[in-house]
Coordinates of C-alpha atoms and ligand atoms in Angstrom, one line a residue:
Chain A
M1 CA -27.6 55.1 89.1
T2 CA -29.4 58.3 89.8
T3 CA -28.8 59.1 85.8
F4 CA -30.5 55.7 85.0
L5 CA -33.5 56.4 87.0
E6 CA -34.1 60.1 85.6
L7 CA -33.0 58.2 82.0
L8 CA -36.0 55.7 83.1
I9 CA -38.8 58.1 84.3
T10 CA -38.3 60.0 81.2
G11 CA -38.3 57.2 78.4
I12 CA -41.7 55.8 80.3
S13 CA -43.0 59.2 79.8
L14 CA -42.1 59.9 76.4
G15 CA -42.9 56.3 75.8
S16 CA -46.7 56.9 77.3
V17 CA -47.1 60.0 74.5
Y18 CA -45.8 57.4 71.7
A19 CA -48.7 54.8 73.3
L20 CA -51.2 57.8 72.6
I21 CA -50.4 58.1 69.0
A22 CA -49.8 54.3 68.5
L23 CA -52.9 53.9 70.3
G24 CA -54.8 55.8 67.3
F25 CA -52.8 53.7 64.8
V26 CA -54.0 50.6 65.7
I27 CA -57.6 51.9 66.2
I28 CA -57.7 52.4 63.1
F29 CA -56.0 49.3 61.4
K30 CA -58.6 47.4 63.9
S31 CA -61.5 48.8 62.8
T32 CA -61.0 49.4 59.2
E33 CA -58.0 47.6 58.2
V34 CA -56.2 50.5 56.9
V35 CA -52.5 51.2 58.1
N36 CA -52.8 54.9 58.3
F37 CA -49.7 56.6 57.0
A38 CA -51.1 60.4 57.4
H39 CA -51.2 60.1 61.0
A40 CA -48.3 62.2 61.5
S41 CA -49.9 65.1 59.4
L42 CA -52.7 64.4 61.6
L43 CA -50.7 64.9 64.9
L44 CA -49.5 68.1 63.6
A45 CA -53.0 69.4 62.1
G46 CA -53.7 69.2 65.8
G47 CA -50.8 70.9 67.6
Y48 CA -51.2 73.4 64.8
F49 CA -54.7 73.9 65.5
A50 CA -54.3 74.6 69.4
V51 CA -50.9 76.9 68.6
V52 CA -52.7 79.1 66.3
S53 CA -55.6 79.6 68.5
R54 CA -53.6 79.8 72.0
D55 CA -53.4 83.6 72.1
T56 CA -57.0 84.4 71.6
L57 CA -58.4 81.4 73.4
G58 CA -56.0 80.6 76.6
F59 CA -53.9 77.3 76.9
W60 CA -56.7 74.8 77.9
P61 CA -59.6 76.4 75.2
A62 CA -56.7 76.2 72.7
L63 CA -55.9 73.0 73.2
L64 CA -59.5 71.7 73.3
V65 CA -59.8 73.6 69.5
G66 CA -56.7 71.5 68.5
I67 CA -58.0 68.3 69.9
A68 CA -61.6 68.7 68.4
G69 CA -60.1 69.9 65.4
A70 CA -58.0 66.6 64.6
A71 CA -60.7 64.8 65.3
L72 CA -62.7 66.3 63.1
L73 CA -60.3 66.4 60.5
G74 CA -59.7 62.6 60.6
M75 CA -63.6 62.0 60.4
L76 CA -63.8 64.4 57.4
L77 CA -60.8 62.3 56.0
E78 CA -62.6 59.4 56.4
F79 CA -65.9 60.7 55.2
L80 CA -64.6 62.4 52.3
I81 CA -62.0 60.0 50.9
I82 CA -60.9 56.6 52.6
R83 CA -64.7 55.7 52.5
R84 CA -64.7 55.7 48.7
Y85 CA -62.1 53.0 48.7
R86 CA -63.8 50.8 50.8
G87 CA -63.5 47.3 49.9
R88 CA -60.3 47.9 47.7
D89 CA -57.3 46.4 48.5
H90 CA -55.5 47.2 51.6
S91 CA -52.2 48.2 49.6
V92 CA -54.7 51.0 47.5
L93 CA -55.6 52.3 50.8
A94 CA -52.3 52.4 52.5
I95 CA -51.3 54.7 49.1
V96 CA -54.4 56.7 49.4
T97 CA -53.6 57.7 53.0
I98 CA -49.5 58.5 51.8
G99 CA -51.2 60.7 49.7
I100 CA -53.3 62.4 52.0
D101 CA -50.2 63.0 54.2
I102 CA -48.2 64.7 51.8
V103 CA -51.0 67.2 50.9
L104 CA -51.5 67.9 54.3
I105 CA -48.1 68.4 55.6
T106 CA -46.8 70.2 52.9
E107 CA -50.0 72.7 53.7
L108 CA -49.0 72.5 57.5
A109 CA -45.5 73.0 56.7
R110 CA -46.4 76.1 54.3
R111 CA -48.7 77.8 57.1
I112 CA -46.0 77.2 59.6
G113 CA -43.2 78.4 58.0
P114 CA -39.7 78.7 59.6
E115 CA -41.3 79.7 63.0
I116 CA -41.3 77.7 66.2
F117 CA -44.9 78.3 68.1
S118 CA -45.1 77.5 72.0
Y119 CA -47.9 76.2 73.6
R120 CA -46.9 78.4 76.6
D121 CA -48.4 75.6 79.0
P122 CA -48.7 76.1 82.7
W123 CA -45.8 73.7 83.5
G124 CA -43.3 75.9 81.8
N125 CA -39.6 74.9 82.7
T126 CA -40.0 73.5 85.8
L127 CA -38.7 70.7 87.6
V128 CA -40.1 68.6 90.0
Q129 CA -38.1 66.7 92.7
L130 CA -39.0 62.8 93.5
G131 CA -36.7 61.5 95.5
P132 CA -33.0 61.8 94.0
V133 CA -34.2 62.4 90.5
S134 CA -35.3 65.8 89.2
I135 CA -37.8 65.5 86.1
P136 CA -39.5 68.5 84.3
Q137 CA -43.0 69.0 85.5
T138 CA -44.1 68.3 81.6
R139 CA -42.6 65.0 81.6
V140 CA -45.0 64.3 84.8
A141 CA -48.0 65.8 83.3
A142 CA -47.6 64.1 79.9
F143 CA -47.3 60.8 82.0
V144 CA -50.3 61.4 83.9
V145 CA -52.8 62.8 81.0
A146 CA -51.5 59.9 78.8
G147 CA -52.2 57.5 81.2
A148 CA -55.5 58.9 82.1
L149 CA -56.8 59.0 78.7
I150 CA -55.2 55.3 77.9
T151 CA -57.6 54.1 80.6
V152 CA -60.4 56.1 79.6
F153 CA -60.0 54.4 76.2
L154 CA -59.8 51.2 77.4
L155 CA -62.2 51.3 79.5
A156 CA -64.6 52.6 76.8
F157 CA -63.1 49.7 74.3
R158 CA -63.8 47.0 77.1
Y159 CA -67.8 48.4 78.5
T160 CA -69.4 50.4 76.1
S161 CA -71.7 49.9 73.5
W162 CA -68.8 51.6 71.6
G163 CA -66.4 49.5 72.2
V164 CA -68.6 45.9 71.8
A165 CA -69.3 47.6 67.8
M166 CA -65.6 48.2 67.7
R167 CA -64.7 45.0 68.7
A168 CA -67.3 42.8 66.5
A169 CA -66.2 45.2 63.5
A170 CA -62.8 44.4 64.0
E171 CA -62.9 40.7 64.2
D172 CA -65.5 40.5 61.2
R173 CA -66.9 43.5 59.4
G174 CA -69.8 41.3 57.5
T175 CA -71.0 39.7 60.9
A176 CA -71.2 43.2 62.6
A177 CA -73.0 44.2 60.0
L178 CA -75.9 41.4 60.2
M179 CA -76.4 42.8 63.7
G180 CA -77.0 46.3 62.3
V181 CA -73.6 47.8 63.4
R182 CA -73.0 51.0 61.0
L183 CA -69.7 50.3 60.0
G184 CA -69.3 54.1 58.9
W185 CA -69.7 55.3 62.0
I186 CA -67.5 52.8 63.7
S187 CA -64.9 54.0 61.1
A188 CA -65.5 57.4 61.5
S189 CA -65.3 57.3 65.2
A190 CA -61.9 55.3 64.9
W191 CA -60.5 58.0 62.7
A192 CA -62.0 60.9 65.3
V193 CA -60.7 59.3 68.4
A194 CA -57.4 58.5 66.3
G195 CA -56.9 62.1 65.8
A196 CA -57.9 63.7 69.1
L197 CA -55.4 61.3 70.9
A198 CA -52.5 62.5 68.2
A199 CA -53.5 66.2 69.2
V200 CA -52.8 65.6 73.0
A201 CA -49.4 63.9 71.8
A202 CA -48.8 67.0 69.7
L203 CA -48.6 69.2 72.8
F204 CA -47.0 66.6 74.9
L205 CA -44.2 66.4 72.0
S206 CA -43.6 70.3 71.9
V207 CA -43.3 71.4 75.6
F208 CA -40.1 71.6 77.5
P209 CA -37.7 70.3 76.8
T210 CA -38.3 70.7 73.3
T211 CA -39.0 74.8 72.3
G212 CA -42.2 74.3 70.7
L213 CA -43.6 73.1 67.9
D214 CA -42.7 73.3 64.5
R215 CA -43.2 72.0 60.8
E216 CA -41.2 68.9 61.7
T217 CA -42.9 68.4 64.9
G218 CA -45.1 65.7 63.0
L219 CA -41.9 63.3 62.0
I220 CA -41.5 62.6 65.7
A221 CA -44.7 60.8 65.6
L222 CA -42.8 58.3 63.2
K223 CA -41.2 56.9 66.3
A224 CA -44.7 55.6 67.0
F225 CA -44.7 53.6 64.3
P226 CA -42.5 51.0 65.3
A227 CA -44.2 51.1 68.8
A228 CA -47.3 50.2 67.0
I229 CA -45.3 47.2 64.8
I230 CA -43.6 45.8 67.9
G231 CA -46.7 45.7 69.9
G232 CA -48.6 44.0 67.0
L233 CA -50.9 46.4 64.8
D234 CA -54.0 44.9 66.0
S235 CA -53.4 45.1 69.5
T236 CA -54.3 48.2 71.7
T237 CA -52.4 46.3 74.6
G238 CA -49.2 45.8 71.9
A239 CA -49.5 49.5 71.4
L240 CA -49.0 50.6 75.4
A241 CA -46.1 47.9 75.4
G242 CA -45.0 49.2 72.1
G243 CA -44.8 52.9 72.9
L244 CA -43.3 52.2 76.3
I245 CA -40.7 49.9 75.1
V246 CA -40.2 53.0 72.3
G247 CA -39.8 55.6 74.9
V248 CA -37.5 53.8 77.1
T249 CA -35.1 52.3 74.3
Q250 CA -35.0 56.2 73.5
S251 CA -34.4 57.1 76.2
L252 CA -31.6 55.0 77.3
A253 CA -29.8 54.9 73.9
T254 CA -29.8 59.1 74.0
G255 CA -28.5 59.3 77.6
Y256 CA -25.7 56.3 77.1
Q257 CA -24.8 57.3 73.7
S258 CA -21.1 58.0 74.7
E259 CA -20.7 54.5 75.7
L260 CA -22.7 53.3 72.9
S261 CA -20.5 55.4 70.1
F262 CA -19.5 52.6 68.7
L263 CA -22.9 52.3 67.3
G264 CA -22.2 55.7 65.6
N265 CA -23.7 58.8 66.4
G266 CA -27.8 59.2 66.4
I267 CA -28.2 55.8 68.0
G268 CA -31.0 57.5 70.4
D269 CA -33.3 58.0 67.3
L270 CA -32.4 54.6 65.8
A271 CA -33.0 51.9 69.1
P272 CA -36.6 51.6 68.4
Y273 CA -35.9 50.9 64.9
L274 CA -33.4 48.2 65.7
V275 CA -35.4 46.8 68.4
M276 CA -38.6 46.7 65.9
V277 CA -36.1 44.5 63.7
V278 CA -35.3 42.0 66.2
V279 CA -39.2 41.8 67.5
L280 CA -40.2 41.1 63.9
L281 CA -37.5 38.7 63.4
I282 CA -38.6 36.7 66.5
R283 CA -42.3 37.4 66.3
P284 CA -43.4 38.9 62.8
A285 CA -46.9 39.8 64.2
G286 CA -45.8 41.8 67.0
L287 CA -46.1 41.1 70.5
F288 CA -49.2 40.7 71.1
G289 CA -50.5 40.7 67.5
T290 CA -52.3 38.3 65.4
R291 CA -51.7 39.6 61.8
E292 CA -48.7 40.0 60.1
L293 CA -48.1 43.4 58.2
S294 CA -47.5 41.4 55.1
R295 CA -50.9 40.3 55.1
V296 CA -52.5 43.5 55.3
Chain B
M1 CA -103.1 30.7 56.7
E2 CA -101.8 34.2 58.2
A3 CA -100.8 36.8 56.1
A4 CA -97.5 37.1 54.4
I5 CA -94.8 39.4 56.8
L6 CA -92.2 39.1 53.8
R7 CA -92.5 39.2 49.9
V8 CA -89.7 38.5 47.9
R9 CA -90.7 39.1 43.9
G10 CA -88.5 38.0 41.2
L11 CA -85.5 38.9 42.8
A12 CA -82.1 38.4 40.8
A13 CA -79.1 38.9 42.4
G14 CA -75.1 38.1 41.4
Y15 CA -71.4 38.5 42.6
G16 CA -70.1 40.4 39.5
P17 CA -70.6 38.4 36.5
V18 CA -71.5 35.2 38.6
H19 CA -75.6 35.1 38.3
A20 CA -76.8 33.3 41.5
L21 CA -80.6 34.4 41.8
S22 CA -83.1 34.9 38.9
S23 CA -86.6 35.8 39.1
V24 CA -87.2 34.2 42.8
S25 CA -90.1 34.9 44.4
L26 CA -91.7 33.8 47.7
E27 CA -93.8 34.7 50.5
V28 CA -92.9 34.1 54.4
P29 CA -96.2 34.0 56.1
D30 CA -96.1 35.3 59.6
G31 CA -95.9 33.7 62.9
A32 CA -94.8 30.6 60.8
V33 CA -91.7 28.7 59.7
T34 CA -90.9 28.6 56.3
A35 CA -88.4 26.7 54.4
V36 CA -85.8 26.9 52.0
L37 CA -84.4 23.8 50.6
G38 CA -81.7 23.4 47.8
G39 CA -78.3 21.6 46.8
N40 CA -75.0 23.0 47.4
G41 CA -74.5 26.5 45.1
A42 CA -78.5 26.9 44.7
G43 CA -78.8 30.5 46.3
K44 CA -80.0 29.8 49.4
S45 CA -77.1 31.8 51.1
T46 CA -77.0 34.3 48.1
L47 CA -81.1 35.0 49.0
L48 CA -81.0 35.4 53.0
R49 CA -77.9 37.6 52.3
A50 CA -80.1 39.7 49.7
I51 CA -82.7 40.2 52.2
S52 CA -80.4 41.1 55.0
G53 CA -78.6 43.6 52.8
T54 CA -75.3 42.1 53.2
L55 CA -74.6 40.8 49.8
R56 CA -71.7 43.5 49.0
F57 CA -69.9 42.4 51.7
Q58 CA -69.2 39.1 49.3
G59 CA -68.6 41.1 46.5
G60 CA -72.8 40.6 45.3
A61 CA -75.3 43.0 44.5
I62 CA -79.3 42.4 43.9
T63 CA -79.7 43.4 40.3
G64 CA -83.7 43.1 40.3
G65 CA -87.1 42.7 42.0
T66 CA -88.4 44.0 45.1
I67 CA -88.3 42.5 48.7
E68 CA -91.0 43.7 50.9
F69 CA -91.1 43.5 54.7
A70 CA -94.4 44.1 56.8
G71 CA -95.2 46.6 53.5
E72 CA -91.9 48.4 53.9
R73 CA -89.3 47.6 50.8
L74 CA -86.0 46.2 52.3
D75 CA -84.3 46.1 48.7
G76 CA -81.4 48.7 48.2
R77 CA -81.8 49.2 52.4
N78 CA -78.2 48.6 54.3
A79 CA -78.0 46.0 56.6
A80 CA -78.5 48.1 59.7
R81 CA -81.7 49.4 58.2
V82 CA -83.1 46.1 58.0
V83 CA -82.0 44.8 61.5
A84 CA -83.9 48.1 62.8
A85 CA -87.2 46.8 60.5
G86 CA -87.2 43.7 62.2
V87 CA -85.4 41.1 60.2
V88 CA -82.1 39.5 61.5
Q89 CA -80.1 36.7 60.0
V90 CA -77.7 34.0 61.7
P91 CA -75.2 33.7 59.1
E92 CA -74.5 29.8 57.8
G93 CA -71.3 28.6 59.8
R94 CA -72.5 30.6 63.0
Q95 CA -69.6 33.3 62.8
V96 CA -69.7 34.1 66.4
F97 CA -67.0 37.0 67.4
A98 CA -64.5 34.2 68.5
R99 CA -62.5 36.2 70.5
M100 CA -65.1 38.2 72.3
S101 CA -67.2 36.9 75.3
V102 CA -70.6 34.8 75.1
A103 CA -71.9 38.2 76.8
D104 CA -70.3 40.5 74.7
N105 CA -71.4 38.8 71.8
L106 CA -75.2 38.8 72.9
R107 CA -74.8 42.6 73.3
A108 CA -73.3 43.0 70.0
G109 CA -76.5 41.3 68.8
A110 CA -78.2 44.1 70.6
L111 CA -76.3 47.1 68.8
G112 CA -78.9 47.4 65.5
A113 CA -81.9 47.5 67.8
R114 CA -83.4 50.4 69.7
H115 CA -85.1 48.8 72.2
G116 CA -83.2 50.6 75.5
R117 CA -82.0 48.8 78.4
R118 CA -84.7 47.5 79.6
G119 CA -85.8 45.9 75.9
E120 CA -82.0 44.4 75.9
Q121 CA -82.3 42.6 79.4
E122 CA -85.7 41.2 78.4
A123 CA -84.0 39.8 75.4
R124 CA -81.1 38.6 77.4
E125 CA -83.7 36.5 79.9
R126 CA -85.3 35.2 77.0
V127 CA -82.1 34.0 75.2
F128 CA -80.9 32.4 78.5
G129 CA -84.4 30.5 78.8
L130 CA -83.8 29.2 75.4
F131 CA -80.4 28.0 75.9
P132 CA -79.3 27.8 79.5
V133 CA -76.0 26.4 78.4
L134 CA -75.3 30.0 77.6
A135 CA -75.8 31.7 81.0
E136 CA -73.3 29.0 82.6
R137 CA -70.4 29.8 79.9
V138 CA -71.4 34.1 79.8
H139 CA -68.0 34.8 80.2
Q140 CA -66.1 32.7 78.6
R141 CA -64.7 33.4 74.9
A142 CA -66.9 32.1 72.2
G143 CA -64.0 30.8 70.4
L144 CA -64.0 28.2 73.0
L145 CA -67.7 27.0 72.7
S146 CA -68.5 23.6 71.2
G147 CA -70.0 24.2 67.4
G148 CA -73.7 23.4 68.8
E149 CA -73.0 25.6 71.6
Q150 CA -71.8 28.1 68.9
Q151 CA -74.5 27.5 66.7
M152 CA -76.8 28.8 70.3
L153 CA -75.0 31.6 70.4
A154 CA -75.3 32.9 67.0
M155 CA -78.8 32.2 67.5
G156 CA -79.2 33.9 70.5
R157 CA -77.2 37.2 69.4
A158 CA -79.5 37.7 66.8
L159 CA -82.6 37.3 69.1
M160 CA -81.1 39.9 71.0
A161 CA -82.1 42.3 68.5
R162 CA -85.9 40.9 68.9
P163 CA -86.6 40.2 65.2
R164 CA -90.1 39.3 63.8
L165 CA -88.4 37.6 61.0
L166 CA -85.5 35.1 62.2
L167 CA -83.2 34.3 59.1
L168 CA -81.4 30.9 59.5
D169 CA -78.9 30.0 57.4
E170 CA -78.2 26.1 57.8
P171 CA -78.1 26.0 61.2
S172 CA -77.7 21.8 61.7
L173 CA -74.6 22.4 59.6
G174 CA -71.6 20.5 61.2
L175 CA -73.8 19.1 63.9
A176 CA -74.6 15.8 65.6
P177 CA -77.9 14.3 64.8
M178 CA -78.8 15.2 68.7
M179 CA -77.5 18.2 68.6
A180 CA -79.3 19.0 65.1
A181 CA -82.7 17.6 66.9
R182 CA -82.2 20.3 69.8
I183 CA -81.4 23.2 67.4
A184 CA -84.7 22.3 65.7
D185 CA -86.5 22.1 68.9
T186 CA -85.2 25.2 69.7
I187 CA -86.4 26.4 66.5
R188 CA -90.0 25.8 66.9
E189 CA -89.9 27.2 70.0
I190 CA -88.5 30.7 69.0
N191 CA -91.5 30.5 66.6
D192 CA -93.7 29.5 69.1
Q193 CA -93.0 32.7 70.9
G194 CA -94.6 34.5 67.9
T195 CA -91.0 35.0 65.9
A196 CA -90.9 33.8 61.8
V197 CA -88.6 32.2 60.6
L198 CA -87.1 31.6 57.3
L199 CA -85.1 28.3 57.3
V200 CA -82.2 27.5 55.2
E201 CA -81.3 23.7 55.5
Q202 CA -79.7 21.0 53.3
N203 CA -81.4 18.6 55.6
A204 CA -84.8 18.3 54.3
A205 CA -86.1 16.0 56.9
L206 CA -85.5 18.6 59.9
A207 CA -86.7 21.2 58.0
L208 CA -89.8 20.1 56.3
N209 CA -90.7 18.7 60.0
L210 CA -90.5 22.0 61.3
A211 CA -91.9 24.6 58.4
T212 CA -95.6 24.7 57.3
R213 CA -94.6 26.2 53.8
A214 CA -91.2 25.3 51.8
V215 CA -89.4 26.4 48.8
V216 CA -87.0 24.3 46.8
L217 CA -84.4 26.6 44.9
E218 CA -82.4 25.0 42.0
T219 CA -79.8 27.0 40.4
G220 CA -81.0 30.1 41.5
T221 CA -84.5 29.8 40.6
V222 CA -87.7 28.6 42.8
A223 CA -88.5 24.7 41.2
L224 CA -90.9 23.5 43.6
S225 CA -93.1 25.6 46.4
G226 CA -96.1 24.5 48.5
T227 CA -96.6 23.5 51.8
A228 CA -94.2 21.3 53.9
A229 CA -96.5 18.1 53.7
E230 CA -97.2 18.7 50.2
L231 CA -93.2 18.6 49.3
A232 CA -92.3 15.8 51.9
A233 CA -94.7 13.6 49.8
S234 CA -93.6 14.6 46.4
D235 CA -91.6 12.2 44.3
E236 CA -89.2 14.6 43.5
V237 CA -88.0 16.2 47.0
R238 CA -88.3 12.4 48.3
R239 CA -85.8 11.5 46.1
R240 CA -83.5 14.5 45.7
Y241 CA -83.5 15.6 49.2
L242 CA -84.8 12.7 51.5
G243 CA -82.4 10.4 50.2
V244 CA -82.5 8.6 47.1
G245 CA -85.4 5.9 47.0
D246 CA -85.1 5.8 50.8
E247 CA -88.7 5.1 52.0
D248 CA -87.4 5.5 55.9
A249 CA -85.8 8.9 55.5
A250 CA -89.3 10.2 54.0
A251 CA -91.4 8.4 56.7
D252 CA -89.5 10.1 59.4
A253 CA -90.0 13.5 57.7
E254 CA -93.6 13.3 57.9
A255 CA -93.5 11.3 61.3
G256 CA -91.5 13.8 63.0
I257 CA -88.1 15.1 64.1
R258 CA -89.0 14.3 67.9
A259 CA -89.5 10.3 66.9
E260 CA -86.0 10.4 66.6
H261 CA -85.3 10.6 70.4
D262 CA -86.9 7.0 71.3
H263 CA -84.9 5.4 68.7
S264 CA -81.9 4.5 70.5
D265 CA -80.9 1.9 67.9
G266 CA -79.1 4.8 66.1
H267 CA -81.3 4.4 63.0
P268 CA -79.7 7.8 61.4
T269 CA -83.3 9.7 60.8
L270 CA -81.2 13.2 60.3
R271 CA -79.8 12.7 56.9
R272 CA -77.5 14.8 55.4
W273 CA -78.5 15.6 51.4
V274 CA -76.5 13.7 49.1
A275 CA -75.8 15.1 45.3
Ligands
ATP301 N1 -68.6 35.3 47.5 C1 -68.7 34.9 46.0 N2 -68.3 35.2 45.1 C2 -68.7 34.7 43.8 N3 -69.6 34.1 43.8 C3 -70.3 33.3 44.5 C4 -70.0 34.2 46.5 N4 -71.0 33.2 47.0 C5 -71.4 32.5 46.5 N5 -71.1 32.2 45.0 C6 -71.8 31.8 43.9 O1 -73.0 31.9 43.8 C7 -74.1 31.0 43.7 C8 -75.0 30.5 45.0 O2 -74.0 30.6 46.1 P1 -74.9 30.5 47.9 O3 -73.8 30.4 48.7 O4 -76.0 31.3 47.8 O5 -75.3 28.6 47.5 P2 -75.8 28.2 48.7 O6 -77.0 27.7 47.9 O7 -76.0 28.9 49.9 O8 -75.0 27.0 48.5 P3 -74.7 26.2 50.2 O9 -75.6 24.9 50.7 O10 -73.2 25.3 49.6 O11 -74.4 26.9 51.3 C9 -73.1 29.8 43.6 O12 -72.9 29.3 42.6 C10 -72.0 30.0 44.1 O13 -70.5 29.8 43.3
MG302 MG1 -75.3 28.9 52.0

C-alpha cells in the first residue's frame, strides 16, 4: 500500500510536469492550429539557457533566464518562420516545425555534448515524509509549482482580455480579426507562453532523482505528446487530465514492472502510448477534444 | 445631405482567379443608413470584407481602387486598424463565438477598440439597452441562443467597439418576419444614436425602408444607385428585388415596415428576393 501511494504521488507530480508541456502544446494548437513538433527542442533550449547561466547568476535568476529565453525563442520562431506559412496546409506547418526541431536539437546537442548539467537546485536530494510515504522534495516542488502555473494560466485564459482574444481566435480566426484582434500577437504570445512553460518543465525533468540536464532531456518531452492527444489537442482541461494520466500510468507501470514483466521490459515508458491508443480507439478526438488529429 | 464618411472609388477585388468586384464606387453619408442590394453572388459580402480588411481570410484580395474613411485610407490596412479607425463589420451568418458566453462575446467585441474600461462599460450599457435579452442571457453560451438572439449578439458585439460606421451583412438572413422587423427597428435605433450604417440585404423591402440611399450590385459592379425612394420606385428594382410584378411588396416598401406590425392577417410584407 505504501508503495502504491508513493508511486501514485510520484505519478501525480510527474503528471503535473507533463501537463505543463502538454498545455503549451495545446495553446499553440488552439490559437494557430499548428501541431508543434518543435516543442521538445524548445524545452531543451529553455533548460540549456538556465543551466549555462547557473554559475554566474545563481539558481533563481538562471531559471528566469531559461524561462525568458525559451519564451523569446518561441516568439522568434513564430515571427521568423511560422508566420510565413500562415494559411498554408496544416501538414505543411507540421513539417516546418519538424524541420525547426531537427535544427534546434542538433545545435543544442552539439553545445551540450556528452555533459550532464546540474541545476544545483535548492531542493537537492532531500526527502520529505508525508505520513507513511517519503517523497523527494523535488517532486513536491514540481507539483506545487506546476499546479500554481497551471492555475494562473487557466485564470488568465478565462478572465483576462488576452484570454478572451485567445479563445475567440481559437474558435474563428476570421471573426476574431473582425473584432480587431491582432492575430499575429495572439500567435506569438501562444508560442511565448508555451516556451516559458516548457522551460519550467525542463527544470523538473532534470532535478533529483534525475542526475541533470543532458542532450536527451528533450526526449522526455515526447511523453507529453500522448498526454496532449489523450486529453484532446484543443482542450486545456484535456492537457491537464492527459498529463496526469500519463504521469500516473508511467509511474505505476514502472513501479510494478516486475509484476508486468509478461508485457516485456520498459513497460513504464511504453504504457502512456498504450493508453493513448486505447483512448483514441474509443474517442478519436481525445477525452475532452473536439477535433480529431486526422482533420488537422 | 451630410458629407460622406466612407468613399469607395473604383474598387476591384477577387479571390485568386475569381473576379468578384470591378470598379465599384459608392459613398456612405455620415449618420445615415445606406443599403446595398443585389442577388446571390453579386459581390455584396466581398464589398464589406474589402472595407473591413478581412478578404484574406477567404483567400481574397483588393486588386484596385481606394477606400477612404473619414479622410483616412483603409485599403491595404489590416482588420485591426480598420476597427481602430471606427469601422466594424457584422459578418453574414452572425458568426458568434458559440463556445463562449454572451458576456465573453461582448468582451471580444471590445478587444479592438481602445476606449478603456469606462468606454467598455458604456458600450455594454448601450448594447443591453438595445437588446435587453442579451442582459438576461449574459452567462449563457452563445451557441445556445436562437437565430434572432444570435443576430442581436453579433450586432451587440460589433457595437462594443463603438464604431462610427457599422457594416451589416444580411442581418435578416434566416429570420422570421417578426424578428426581421425587430432587427430593422434596432438598426434604425442604432442609426438614430449617431452610428452610420452600411446595410447589405437581399430583403429589399426592409433595406429600402431603412435607408436614405441605396446601390444595387450586379455581378460585381454598381448597376443602380440613388435615394432609397427613387430605387423603390424604379421599375427594375420593383421587378427584380421587390417581387416580380407584385405591386403589394413595392407598396409595402414605401409604406414602411412598421405598418407590418398592424397586419395581423399574416400578409407577407417581408418578402425574400427570388431569382
Ligand atoms: N472564398 C471565396 N473564394 C472564391 N470565390 C468566392 C469566395 N467568396 C465569394 N466568392 C465569389 O465571389 C463572388 C461574390 O461573392 P459574395 O459572397 O461577395 O456575394 P454576395 O453578394 O455576398 O452573395 P450572397 O447574397 O449569396 O451572400 C461570387 O461569384 C462568389 O462565388
Ligand atoms: Mg453575402
